[in-house]
PDB file of C-alpha atoms in Angstrom:
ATOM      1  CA  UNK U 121     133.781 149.936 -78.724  1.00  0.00           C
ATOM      2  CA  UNK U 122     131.149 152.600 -80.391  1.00  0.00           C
ATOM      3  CA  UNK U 123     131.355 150.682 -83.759  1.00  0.00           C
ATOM      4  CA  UNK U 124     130.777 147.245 -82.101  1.00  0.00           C
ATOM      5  CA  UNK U 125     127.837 148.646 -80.148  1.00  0.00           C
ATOM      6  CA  UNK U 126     126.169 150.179 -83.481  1.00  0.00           C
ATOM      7  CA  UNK U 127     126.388 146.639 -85.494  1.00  0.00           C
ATOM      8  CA  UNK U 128     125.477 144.565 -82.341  1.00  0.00           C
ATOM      9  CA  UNK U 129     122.221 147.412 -82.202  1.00  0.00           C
ATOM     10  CA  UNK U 130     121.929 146.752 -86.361  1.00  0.00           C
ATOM     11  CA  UNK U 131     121.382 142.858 -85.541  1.00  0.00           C
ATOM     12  CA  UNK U 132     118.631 143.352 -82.908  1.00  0.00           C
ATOM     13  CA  UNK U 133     116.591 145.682 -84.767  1.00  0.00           C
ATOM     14  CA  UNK U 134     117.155 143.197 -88.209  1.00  0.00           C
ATOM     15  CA  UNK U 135     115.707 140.070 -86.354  1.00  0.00           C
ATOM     16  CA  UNK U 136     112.574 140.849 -85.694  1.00  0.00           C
ATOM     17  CA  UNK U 137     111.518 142.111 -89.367  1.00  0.00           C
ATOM     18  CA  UNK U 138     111.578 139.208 -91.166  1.00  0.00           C
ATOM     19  CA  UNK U 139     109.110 137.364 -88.670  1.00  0.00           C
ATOM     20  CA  UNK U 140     106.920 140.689 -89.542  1.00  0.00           C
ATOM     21  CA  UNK U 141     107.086 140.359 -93.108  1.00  0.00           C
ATOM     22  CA  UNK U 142     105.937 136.756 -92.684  1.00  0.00           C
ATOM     23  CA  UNK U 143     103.153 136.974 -90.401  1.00  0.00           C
ATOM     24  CA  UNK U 144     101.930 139.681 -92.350  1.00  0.00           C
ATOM     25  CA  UNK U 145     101.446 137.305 -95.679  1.00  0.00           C
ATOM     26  CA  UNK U 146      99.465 134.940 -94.225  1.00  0.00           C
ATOM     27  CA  UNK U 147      96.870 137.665 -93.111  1.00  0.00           C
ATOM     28  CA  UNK U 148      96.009 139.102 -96.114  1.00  0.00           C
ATOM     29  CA  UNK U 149      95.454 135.313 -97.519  1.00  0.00           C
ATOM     30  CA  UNK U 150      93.185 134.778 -94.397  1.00  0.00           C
ATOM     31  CA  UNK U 151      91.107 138.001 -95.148  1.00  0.00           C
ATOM     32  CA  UNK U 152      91.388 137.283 -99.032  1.00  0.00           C
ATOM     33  CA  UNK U 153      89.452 133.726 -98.591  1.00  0.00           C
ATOM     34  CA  UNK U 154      86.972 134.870 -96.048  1.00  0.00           C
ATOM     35  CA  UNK U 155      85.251 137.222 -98.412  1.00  0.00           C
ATOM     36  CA  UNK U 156      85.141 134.924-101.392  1.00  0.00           C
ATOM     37  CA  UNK U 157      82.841 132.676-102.182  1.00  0.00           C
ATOM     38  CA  UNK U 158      82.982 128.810-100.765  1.00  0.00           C
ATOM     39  CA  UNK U 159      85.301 126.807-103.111  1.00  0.00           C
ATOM     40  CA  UNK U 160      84.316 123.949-105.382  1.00  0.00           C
ATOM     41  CA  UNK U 161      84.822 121.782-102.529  1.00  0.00           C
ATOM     42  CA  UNK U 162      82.261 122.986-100.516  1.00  0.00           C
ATOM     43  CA  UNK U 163      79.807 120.807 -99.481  1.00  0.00           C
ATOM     44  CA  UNK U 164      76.646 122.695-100.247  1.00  0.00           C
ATOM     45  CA  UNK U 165      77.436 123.296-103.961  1.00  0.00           C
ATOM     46  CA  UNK U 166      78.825 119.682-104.271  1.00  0.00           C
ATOM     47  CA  UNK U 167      75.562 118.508-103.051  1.00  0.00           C
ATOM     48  CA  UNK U 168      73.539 120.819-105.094  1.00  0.00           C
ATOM     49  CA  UNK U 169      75.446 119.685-108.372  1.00  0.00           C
ATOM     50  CA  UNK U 170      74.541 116.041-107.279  1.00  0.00           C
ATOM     51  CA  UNK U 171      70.806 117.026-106.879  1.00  0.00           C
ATOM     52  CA  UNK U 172      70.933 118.109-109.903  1.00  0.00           C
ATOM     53  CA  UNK U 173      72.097 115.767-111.405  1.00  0.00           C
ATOM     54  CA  UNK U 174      69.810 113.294-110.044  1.00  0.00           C
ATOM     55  CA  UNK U 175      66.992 115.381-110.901  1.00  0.00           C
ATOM     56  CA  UNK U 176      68.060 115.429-114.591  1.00  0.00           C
ATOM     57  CA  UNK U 177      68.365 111.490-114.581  1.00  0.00           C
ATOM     58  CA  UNK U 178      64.763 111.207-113.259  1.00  0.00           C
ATOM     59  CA  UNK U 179      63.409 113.576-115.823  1.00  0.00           C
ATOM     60  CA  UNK U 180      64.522 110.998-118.263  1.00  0.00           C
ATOM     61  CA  UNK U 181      62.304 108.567-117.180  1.00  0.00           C
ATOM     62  CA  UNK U 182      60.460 106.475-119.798  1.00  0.00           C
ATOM     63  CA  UNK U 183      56.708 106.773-120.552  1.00  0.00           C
ATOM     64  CA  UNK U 184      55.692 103.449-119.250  1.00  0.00           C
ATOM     65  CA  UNK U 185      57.801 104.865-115.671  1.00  0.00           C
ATOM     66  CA  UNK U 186      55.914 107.544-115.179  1.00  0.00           C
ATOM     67  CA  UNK U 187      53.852 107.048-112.425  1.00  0.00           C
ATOM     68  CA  UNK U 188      52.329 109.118-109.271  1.00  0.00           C
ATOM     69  CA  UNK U 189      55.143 108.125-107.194  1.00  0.00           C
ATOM     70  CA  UNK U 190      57.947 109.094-110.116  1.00  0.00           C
ATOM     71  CA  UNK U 191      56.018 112.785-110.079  1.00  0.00           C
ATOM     72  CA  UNK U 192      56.255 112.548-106.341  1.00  0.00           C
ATOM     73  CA  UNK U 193      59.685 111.827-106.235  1.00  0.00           C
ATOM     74  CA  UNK U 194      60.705 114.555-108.769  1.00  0.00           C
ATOM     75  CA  UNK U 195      58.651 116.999-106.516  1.00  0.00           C
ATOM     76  CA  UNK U 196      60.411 115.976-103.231  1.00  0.00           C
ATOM     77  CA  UNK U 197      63.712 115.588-105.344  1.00  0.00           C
ATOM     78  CA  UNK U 198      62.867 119.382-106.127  1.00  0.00           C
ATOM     79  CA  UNK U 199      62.335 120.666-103.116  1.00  0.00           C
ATOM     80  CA  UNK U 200      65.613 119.088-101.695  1.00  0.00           C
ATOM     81  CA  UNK U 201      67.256 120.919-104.215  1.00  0.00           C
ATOM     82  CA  UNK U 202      65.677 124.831-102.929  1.00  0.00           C
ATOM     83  CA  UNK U 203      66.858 123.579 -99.811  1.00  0.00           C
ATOM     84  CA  UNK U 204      70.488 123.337-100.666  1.00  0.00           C
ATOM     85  CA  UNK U 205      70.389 126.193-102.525  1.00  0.00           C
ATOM     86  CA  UNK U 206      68.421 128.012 -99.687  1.00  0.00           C
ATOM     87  CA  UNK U 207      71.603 126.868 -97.718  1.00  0.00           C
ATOM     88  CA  UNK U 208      73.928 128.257 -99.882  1.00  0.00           C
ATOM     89  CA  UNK U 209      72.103 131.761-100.283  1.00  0.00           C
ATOM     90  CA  UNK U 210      72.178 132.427 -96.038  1.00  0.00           C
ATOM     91  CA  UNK U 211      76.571 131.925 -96.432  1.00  0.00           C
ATOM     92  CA  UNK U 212      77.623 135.641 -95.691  1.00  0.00           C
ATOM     93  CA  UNK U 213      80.430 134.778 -98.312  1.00  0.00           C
ATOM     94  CA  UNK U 214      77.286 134.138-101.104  1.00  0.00           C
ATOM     95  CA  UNK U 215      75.406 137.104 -99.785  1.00  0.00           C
ATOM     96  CA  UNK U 216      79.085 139.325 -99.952  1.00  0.00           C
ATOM     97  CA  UNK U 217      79.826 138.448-103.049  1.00  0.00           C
ATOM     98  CA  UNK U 218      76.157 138.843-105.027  1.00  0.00           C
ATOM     99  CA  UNK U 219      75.577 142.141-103.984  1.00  0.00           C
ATOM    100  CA  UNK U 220      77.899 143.747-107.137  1.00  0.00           C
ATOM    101  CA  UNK U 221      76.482 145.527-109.699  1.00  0.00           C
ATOM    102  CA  UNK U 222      76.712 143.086-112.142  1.00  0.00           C
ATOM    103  CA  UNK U 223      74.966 140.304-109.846  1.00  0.00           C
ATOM    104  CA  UNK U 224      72.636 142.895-108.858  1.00  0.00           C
ATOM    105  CA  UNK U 225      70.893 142.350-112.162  1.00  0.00           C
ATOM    106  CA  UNK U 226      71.486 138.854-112.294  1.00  0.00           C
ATOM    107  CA  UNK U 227      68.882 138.336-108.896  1.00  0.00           C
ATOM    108  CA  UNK U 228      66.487 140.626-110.030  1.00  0.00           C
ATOM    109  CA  UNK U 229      65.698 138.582-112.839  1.00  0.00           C
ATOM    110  CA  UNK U 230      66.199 135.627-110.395  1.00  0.00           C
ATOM    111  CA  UNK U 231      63.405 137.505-108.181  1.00  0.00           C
ATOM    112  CA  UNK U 232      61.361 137.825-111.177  1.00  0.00           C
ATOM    113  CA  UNK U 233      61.768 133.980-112.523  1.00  0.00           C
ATOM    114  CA  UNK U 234      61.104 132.671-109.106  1.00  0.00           C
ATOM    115  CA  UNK U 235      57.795 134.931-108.745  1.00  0.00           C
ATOM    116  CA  UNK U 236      56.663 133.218-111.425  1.00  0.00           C
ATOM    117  CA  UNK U 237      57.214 129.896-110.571  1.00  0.00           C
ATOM    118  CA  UNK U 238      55.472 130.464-107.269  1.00  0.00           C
ATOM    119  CA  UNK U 239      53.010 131.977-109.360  1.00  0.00           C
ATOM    120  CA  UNK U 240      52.544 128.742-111.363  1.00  0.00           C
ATOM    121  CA  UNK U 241      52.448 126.380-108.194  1.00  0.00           C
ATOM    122  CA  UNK U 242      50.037 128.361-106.605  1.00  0.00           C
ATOM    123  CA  UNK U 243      47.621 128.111-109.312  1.00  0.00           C
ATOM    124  CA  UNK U 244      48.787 124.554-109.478  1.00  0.00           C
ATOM    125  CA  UNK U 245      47.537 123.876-106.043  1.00  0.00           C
ATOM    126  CA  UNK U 246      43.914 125.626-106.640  1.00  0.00           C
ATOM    127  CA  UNK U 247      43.111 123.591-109.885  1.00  0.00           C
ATOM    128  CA  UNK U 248      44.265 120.538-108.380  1.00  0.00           C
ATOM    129  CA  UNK U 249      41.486 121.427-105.376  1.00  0.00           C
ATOM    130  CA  UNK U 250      39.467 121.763-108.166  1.00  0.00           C
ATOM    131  CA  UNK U 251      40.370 118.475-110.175  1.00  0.00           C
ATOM    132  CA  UNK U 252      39.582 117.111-106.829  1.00  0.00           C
ATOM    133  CA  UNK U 253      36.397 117.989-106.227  1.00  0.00           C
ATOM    134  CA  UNK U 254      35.149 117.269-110.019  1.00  0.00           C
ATOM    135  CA  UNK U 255      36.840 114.346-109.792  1.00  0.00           C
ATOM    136  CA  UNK U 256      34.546 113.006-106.774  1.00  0.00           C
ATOM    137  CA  UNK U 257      30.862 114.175-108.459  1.00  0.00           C
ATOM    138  CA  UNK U 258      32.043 112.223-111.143  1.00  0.00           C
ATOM    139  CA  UNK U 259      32.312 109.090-109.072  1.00  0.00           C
ATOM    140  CA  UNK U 260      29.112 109.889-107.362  1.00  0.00           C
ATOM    141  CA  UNK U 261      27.484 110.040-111.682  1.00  0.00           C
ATOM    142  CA  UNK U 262      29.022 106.479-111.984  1.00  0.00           C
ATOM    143  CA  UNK U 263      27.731 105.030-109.066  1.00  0.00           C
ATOM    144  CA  UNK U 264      24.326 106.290-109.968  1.00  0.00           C
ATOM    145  CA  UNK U 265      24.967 105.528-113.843  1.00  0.00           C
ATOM    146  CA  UNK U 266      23.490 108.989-114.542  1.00  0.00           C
ATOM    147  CA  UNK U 267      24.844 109.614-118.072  1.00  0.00           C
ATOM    148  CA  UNK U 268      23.951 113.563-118.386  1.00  0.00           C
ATOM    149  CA  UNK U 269      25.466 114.029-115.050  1.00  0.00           C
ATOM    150  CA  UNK U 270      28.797 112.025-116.109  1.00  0.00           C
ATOM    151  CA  UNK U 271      28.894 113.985-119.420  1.00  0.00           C
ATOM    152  CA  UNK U 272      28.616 117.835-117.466  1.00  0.00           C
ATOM    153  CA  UNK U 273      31.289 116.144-115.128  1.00  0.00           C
ATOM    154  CA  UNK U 274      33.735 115.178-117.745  1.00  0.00           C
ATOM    155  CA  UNK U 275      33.677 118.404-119.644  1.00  0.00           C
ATOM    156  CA  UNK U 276      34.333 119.950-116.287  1.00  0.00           C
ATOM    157  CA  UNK U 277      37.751 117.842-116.085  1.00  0.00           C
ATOM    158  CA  UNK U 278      38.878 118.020-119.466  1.00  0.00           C
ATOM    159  CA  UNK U 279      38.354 122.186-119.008  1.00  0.00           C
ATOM    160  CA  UNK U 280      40.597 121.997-115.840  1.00  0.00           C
ATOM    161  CA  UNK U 281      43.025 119.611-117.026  1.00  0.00           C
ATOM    162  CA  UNK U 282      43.249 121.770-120.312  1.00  0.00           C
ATOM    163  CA  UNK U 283      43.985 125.133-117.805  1.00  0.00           C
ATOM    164  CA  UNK U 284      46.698 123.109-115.386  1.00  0.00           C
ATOM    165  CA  UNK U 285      48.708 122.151-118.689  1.00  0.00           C
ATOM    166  CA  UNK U 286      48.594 126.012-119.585  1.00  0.00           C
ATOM    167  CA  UNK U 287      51.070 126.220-116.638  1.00  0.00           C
ATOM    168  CA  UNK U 288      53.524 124.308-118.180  1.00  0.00           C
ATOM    169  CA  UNK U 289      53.365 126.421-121.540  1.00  0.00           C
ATOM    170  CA  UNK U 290      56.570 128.181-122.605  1.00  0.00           C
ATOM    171  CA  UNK U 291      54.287 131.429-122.527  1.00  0.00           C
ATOM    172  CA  UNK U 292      54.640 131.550-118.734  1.00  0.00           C
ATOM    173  CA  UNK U 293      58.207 129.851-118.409  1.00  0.00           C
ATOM    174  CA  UNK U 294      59.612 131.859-121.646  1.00  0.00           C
ATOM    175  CA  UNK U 295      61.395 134.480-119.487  1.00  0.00           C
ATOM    176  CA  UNK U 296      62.346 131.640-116.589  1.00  0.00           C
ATOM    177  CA  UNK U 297      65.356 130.356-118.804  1.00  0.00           C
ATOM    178  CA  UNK U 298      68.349 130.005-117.742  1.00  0.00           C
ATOM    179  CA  UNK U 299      70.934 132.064-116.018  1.00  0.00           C
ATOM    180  CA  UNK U 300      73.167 134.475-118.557  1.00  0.00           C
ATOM    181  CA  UNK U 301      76.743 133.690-117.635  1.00  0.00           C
ATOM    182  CA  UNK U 302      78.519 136.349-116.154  1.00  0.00           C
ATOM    183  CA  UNK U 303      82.341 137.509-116.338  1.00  0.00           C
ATOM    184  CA  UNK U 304      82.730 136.814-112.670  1.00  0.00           C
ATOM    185  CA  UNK U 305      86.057 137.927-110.623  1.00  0.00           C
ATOM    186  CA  UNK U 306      86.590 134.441-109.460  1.00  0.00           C
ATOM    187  CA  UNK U 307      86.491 130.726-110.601  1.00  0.00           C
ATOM    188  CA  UNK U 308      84.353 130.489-107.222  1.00  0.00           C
ATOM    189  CA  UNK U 309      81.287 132.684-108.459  1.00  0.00           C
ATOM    190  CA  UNK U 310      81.454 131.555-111.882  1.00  0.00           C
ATOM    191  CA  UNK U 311      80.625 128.588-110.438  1.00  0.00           C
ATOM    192  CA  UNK U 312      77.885 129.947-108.071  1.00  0.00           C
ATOM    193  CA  UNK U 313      75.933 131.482-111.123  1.00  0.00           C
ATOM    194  CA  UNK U 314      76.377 128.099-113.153  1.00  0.00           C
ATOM    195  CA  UNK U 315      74.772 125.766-109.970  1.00  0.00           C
ATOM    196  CA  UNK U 316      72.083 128.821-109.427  1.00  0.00           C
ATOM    197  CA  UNK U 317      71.650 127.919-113.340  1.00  0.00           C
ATOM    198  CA  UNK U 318      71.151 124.135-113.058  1.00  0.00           C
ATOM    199  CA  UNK U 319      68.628 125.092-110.554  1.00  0.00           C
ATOM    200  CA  UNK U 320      66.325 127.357-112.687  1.00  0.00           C
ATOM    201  CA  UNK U 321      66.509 124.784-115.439  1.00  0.00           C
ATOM    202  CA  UNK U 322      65.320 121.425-113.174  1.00  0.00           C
ATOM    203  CA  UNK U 323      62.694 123.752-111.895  1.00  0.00           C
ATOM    204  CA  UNK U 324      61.678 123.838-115.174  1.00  0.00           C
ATOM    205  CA  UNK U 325      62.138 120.953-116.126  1.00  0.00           C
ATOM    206  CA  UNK U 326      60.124 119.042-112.834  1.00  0.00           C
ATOM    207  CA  UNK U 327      57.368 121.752-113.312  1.00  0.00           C
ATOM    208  CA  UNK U 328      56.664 120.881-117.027  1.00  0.00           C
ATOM    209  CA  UNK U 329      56.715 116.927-115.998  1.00  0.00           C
ATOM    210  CA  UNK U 330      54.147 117.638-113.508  1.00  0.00           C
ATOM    211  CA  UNK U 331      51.599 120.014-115.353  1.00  0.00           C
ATOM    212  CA  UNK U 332      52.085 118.144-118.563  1.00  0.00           C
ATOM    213  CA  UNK U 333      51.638 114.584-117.086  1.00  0.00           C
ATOM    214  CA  UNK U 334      48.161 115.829-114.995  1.00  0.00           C
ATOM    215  CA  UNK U 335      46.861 117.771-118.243  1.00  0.00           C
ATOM    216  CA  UNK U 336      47.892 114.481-120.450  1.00  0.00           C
ATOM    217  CA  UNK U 337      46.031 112.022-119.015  1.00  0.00           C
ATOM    218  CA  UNK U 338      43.331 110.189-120.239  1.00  0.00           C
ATOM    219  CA  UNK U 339      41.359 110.071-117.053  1.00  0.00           C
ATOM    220  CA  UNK U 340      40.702 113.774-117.689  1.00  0.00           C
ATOM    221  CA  UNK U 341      40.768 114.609-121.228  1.00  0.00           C
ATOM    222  CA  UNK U 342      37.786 115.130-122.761  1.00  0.00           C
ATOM    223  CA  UNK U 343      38.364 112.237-125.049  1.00  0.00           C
ATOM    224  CA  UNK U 344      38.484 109.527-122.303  1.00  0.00           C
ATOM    225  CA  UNK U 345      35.649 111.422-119.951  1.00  0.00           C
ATOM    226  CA  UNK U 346      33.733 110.752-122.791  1.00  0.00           C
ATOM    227  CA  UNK U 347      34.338 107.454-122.569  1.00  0.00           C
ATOM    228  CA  UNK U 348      31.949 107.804-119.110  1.00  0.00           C
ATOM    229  CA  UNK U 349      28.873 108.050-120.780  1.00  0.00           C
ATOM    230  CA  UNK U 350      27.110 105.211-119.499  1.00  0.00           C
ATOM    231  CA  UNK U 351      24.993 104.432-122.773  1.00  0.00           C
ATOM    232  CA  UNK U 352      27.250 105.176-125.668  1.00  0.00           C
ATOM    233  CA  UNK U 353      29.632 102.415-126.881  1.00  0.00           C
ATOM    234  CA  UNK U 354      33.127 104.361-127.314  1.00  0.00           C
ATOM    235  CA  UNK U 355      36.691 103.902-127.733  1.00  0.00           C
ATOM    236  CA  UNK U 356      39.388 103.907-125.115  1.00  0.00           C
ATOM    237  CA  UNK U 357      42.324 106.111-126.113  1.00  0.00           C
ATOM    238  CA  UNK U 358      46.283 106.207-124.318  1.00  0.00           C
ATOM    239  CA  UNK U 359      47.381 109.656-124.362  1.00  0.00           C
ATOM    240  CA  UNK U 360      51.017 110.077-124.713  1.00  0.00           C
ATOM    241  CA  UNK U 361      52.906 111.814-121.594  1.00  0.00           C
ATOM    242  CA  UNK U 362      50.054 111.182-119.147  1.00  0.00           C
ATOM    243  CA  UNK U 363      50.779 109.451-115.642  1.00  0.00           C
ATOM    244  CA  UNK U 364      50.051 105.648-115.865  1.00  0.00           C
ATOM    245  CA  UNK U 365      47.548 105.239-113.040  1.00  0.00           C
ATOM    246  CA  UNK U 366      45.398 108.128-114.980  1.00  0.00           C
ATOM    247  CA  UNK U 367      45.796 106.213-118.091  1.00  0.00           C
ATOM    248  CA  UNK U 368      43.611 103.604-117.252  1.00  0.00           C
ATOM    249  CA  UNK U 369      40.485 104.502-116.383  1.00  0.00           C
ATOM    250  CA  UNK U 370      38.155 103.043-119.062  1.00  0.00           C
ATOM    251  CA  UNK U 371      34.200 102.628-118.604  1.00  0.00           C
ATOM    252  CA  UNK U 372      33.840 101.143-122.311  1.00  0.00           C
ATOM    253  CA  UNK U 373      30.912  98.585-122.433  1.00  0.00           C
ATOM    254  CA  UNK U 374      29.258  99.661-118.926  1.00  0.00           C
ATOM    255  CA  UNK U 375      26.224  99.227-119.868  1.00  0.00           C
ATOM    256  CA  UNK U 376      25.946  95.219-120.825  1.00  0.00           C
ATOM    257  CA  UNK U 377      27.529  94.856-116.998  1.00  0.00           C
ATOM    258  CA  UNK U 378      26.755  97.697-114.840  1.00  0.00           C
ATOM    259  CA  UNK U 379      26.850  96.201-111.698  1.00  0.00           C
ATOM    260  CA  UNK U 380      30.321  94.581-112.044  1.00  0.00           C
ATOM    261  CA  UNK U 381      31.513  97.751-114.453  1.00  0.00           C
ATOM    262  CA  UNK U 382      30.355 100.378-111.978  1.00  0.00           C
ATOM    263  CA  UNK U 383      32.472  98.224-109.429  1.00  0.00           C
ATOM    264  CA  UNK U 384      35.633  98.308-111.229  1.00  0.00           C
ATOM    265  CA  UNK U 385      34.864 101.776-112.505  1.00  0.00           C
ATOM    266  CA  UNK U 386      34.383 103.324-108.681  1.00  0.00           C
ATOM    267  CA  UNK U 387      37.241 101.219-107.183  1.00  0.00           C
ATOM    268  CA  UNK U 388      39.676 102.849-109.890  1.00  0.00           C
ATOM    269  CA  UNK U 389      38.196 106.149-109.523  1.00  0.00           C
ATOM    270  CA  UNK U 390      38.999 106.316-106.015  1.00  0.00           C
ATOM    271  CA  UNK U 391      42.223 104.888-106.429  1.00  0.00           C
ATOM    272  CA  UNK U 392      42.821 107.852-108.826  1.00  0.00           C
ATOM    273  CA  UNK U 393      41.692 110.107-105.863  1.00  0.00           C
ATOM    274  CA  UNK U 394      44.439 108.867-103.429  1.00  0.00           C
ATOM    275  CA  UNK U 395      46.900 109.325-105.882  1.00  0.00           C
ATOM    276  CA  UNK U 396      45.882 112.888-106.098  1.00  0.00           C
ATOM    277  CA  UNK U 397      45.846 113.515-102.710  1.00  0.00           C
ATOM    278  CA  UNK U 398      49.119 112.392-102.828  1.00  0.00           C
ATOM    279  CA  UNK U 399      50.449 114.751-105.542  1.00  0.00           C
ATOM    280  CA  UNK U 400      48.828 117.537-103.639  1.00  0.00           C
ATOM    281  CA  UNK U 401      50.871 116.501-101.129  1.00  0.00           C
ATOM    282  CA  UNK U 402      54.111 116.666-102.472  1.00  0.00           C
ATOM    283  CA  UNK U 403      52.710 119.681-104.811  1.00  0.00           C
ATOM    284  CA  UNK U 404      52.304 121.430-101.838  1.00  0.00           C
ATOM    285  CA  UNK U 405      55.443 121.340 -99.938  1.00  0.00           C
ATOM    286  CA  UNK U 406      57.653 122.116-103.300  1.00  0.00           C
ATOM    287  CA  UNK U 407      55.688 125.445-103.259  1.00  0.00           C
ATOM    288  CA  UNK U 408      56.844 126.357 -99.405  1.00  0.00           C
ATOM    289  CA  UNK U 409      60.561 125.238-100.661  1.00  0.00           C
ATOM    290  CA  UNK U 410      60.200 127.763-103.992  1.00  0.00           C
ATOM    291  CA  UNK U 411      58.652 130.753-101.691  1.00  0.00           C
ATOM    292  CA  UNK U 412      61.846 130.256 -99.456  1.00  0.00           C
ATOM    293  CA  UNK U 413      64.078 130.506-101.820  1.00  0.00           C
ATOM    294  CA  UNK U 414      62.652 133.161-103.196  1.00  0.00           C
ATOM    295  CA  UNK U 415      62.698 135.181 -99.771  1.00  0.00           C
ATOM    296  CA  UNK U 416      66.346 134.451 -99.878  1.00  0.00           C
ATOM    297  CA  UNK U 417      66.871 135.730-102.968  1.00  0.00           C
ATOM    298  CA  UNK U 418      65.630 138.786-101.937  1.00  0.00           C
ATOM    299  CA  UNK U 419      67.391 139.150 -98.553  1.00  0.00           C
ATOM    300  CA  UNK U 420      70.206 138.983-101.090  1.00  0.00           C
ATOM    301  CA  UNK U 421      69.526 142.726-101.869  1.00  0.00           C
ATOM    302  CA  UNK U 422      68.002 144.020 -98.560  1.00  0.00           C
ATOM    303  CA  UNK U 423      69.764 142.612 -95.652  1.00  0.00           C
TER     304      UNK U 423
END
């Protein structure tokens, strides 16, 4: 009887192990995936790779394309993309998982890019005020056909114009380039530093469009204002890379029909004014999306 007991004892204590050992597995998987970063499927990088995407198929927009509402779109395009990626930096997995030593460095120079490209959009904003304003006592010169007046206004444009291109120069951008790939411990973060990548470069890329095609065209280069002077027969010129609407203002032969000239001249001049207002508009909310991001970034390291 005492050996049957001790085998029939073996058996009950053997049964419940292997259910232990199972359950067991699946936990440490569980806890495994919950500190990792979200996998390519995720719906926030797959939408941020689109974005981007997108953003480099509008950059390659033809000359004769680029209008206000193109720069618009690529600014609203933009700030879609800081959204996402906003998004993606507030996942506890993202947060987790950047706070190594080696991706330590990688957001400080993240922190450092991104201060400069609020920097840039900031300053963006004030000459554009600026352009504005200038913009207006030039109309008021060309309504009155006051030639000294138009000339002082013109210089004032082309000097603004000349500073808002500045912005775009690879003097402020040359440290903004793009992420350094790191060895990361999973396929998951490689892939988080190579969509944080994508990012810095349409920033670039959308910034450069916008400063370039405002400093470009021939509504406020000094070349065209001169064009303005009311008594001086001159030449119309296209400047490559402009935007289109700011490409044709021309005041050539006001003088031999001022009334009608002045007309045409003031109704295009104000046009030009709404489609300012409307890149300040746009201009305006990518620089709330970049200063977000850039908050983010640094929660990254402090929360």
């Amino acid at each position: 009887m005492a050996p049957k007991m001790v085998t029939s004892f073996r058996r009950s204590l053997s049964f419940p192990n292997p259910p232990s050992n199972n359950s067991s597995k699946p936990q440490k998987t569980l806890h495994v995936r919950s500190t990792s970063l979200p996998c390519r499927s995720h719906p926030i990088i797959s939408q941020l790779r689109d974005e981007i995407s997108a953003l480099q198929s509008w950059s390659a927009a033809e000359s004769s394309a680029r209008t206000s509402a193109w720069l618009c779109d690529g600014l609203r395009r933009l700030k879609a993309v800081h959204e996402s990626l906003d998004d993606l930096l507030h996942l506890p997995q993202t947060r987790e998982s950047l706070r190594g030593g080696d991706y330590s460095n990688l957001i400080e120079k993240l922190l450092e890019d991104f201060l400069r490209f609020v920097d840039a959009y900031g300053m963006f904003q004030t000459l554009l005020l600026r352009l504005k304003e200038e913009h207006s006592a030039a109309q008021i010169a060309v309504r009155r056909k006051d030639s000294a007046r138009v000339a002082a206004q013109a210089k004032n444009l082309s000097k603004i114009a000349k500073e808002i291109g500045k912005l775009g120069s690879s003097n402020l951008f040359s440290t903004a380039t793009a992420v350094a790939p790191l060895r990361a411990s999973y396929d998951e973060e490689a892939e988080l530093v190579d969509v944080i990548d994508g990012v810095v470069k349409a920033t670039v890329a959308v910034s450069n469009a916008l400063f370039g095609g405002i400093s470009n065209s021939a509504a406020f280069r000094k070349q065209s204002c001169m064009g303005l002077s009311l008594g001086r027969k001159t030449k119309y010129v296209k400047v490559e890379g402009g935007i289109r609407e700011f490409q044709e203002l021309d005041l050539e032969n006001l003088r031999k029909k001022a009334e009608e000239e002045v007309k045409m001249a003031s109704k295009k001049m104000h046009e030009i004014e709404d489609r300012i207002l409307e890149i300040e508009e746009c201009g305006e909310r990518a620089f709330r999306s970049l200063i977000n991001t850039r908050v983010s970034l640094l929660n990254v390291l402090t929360q």
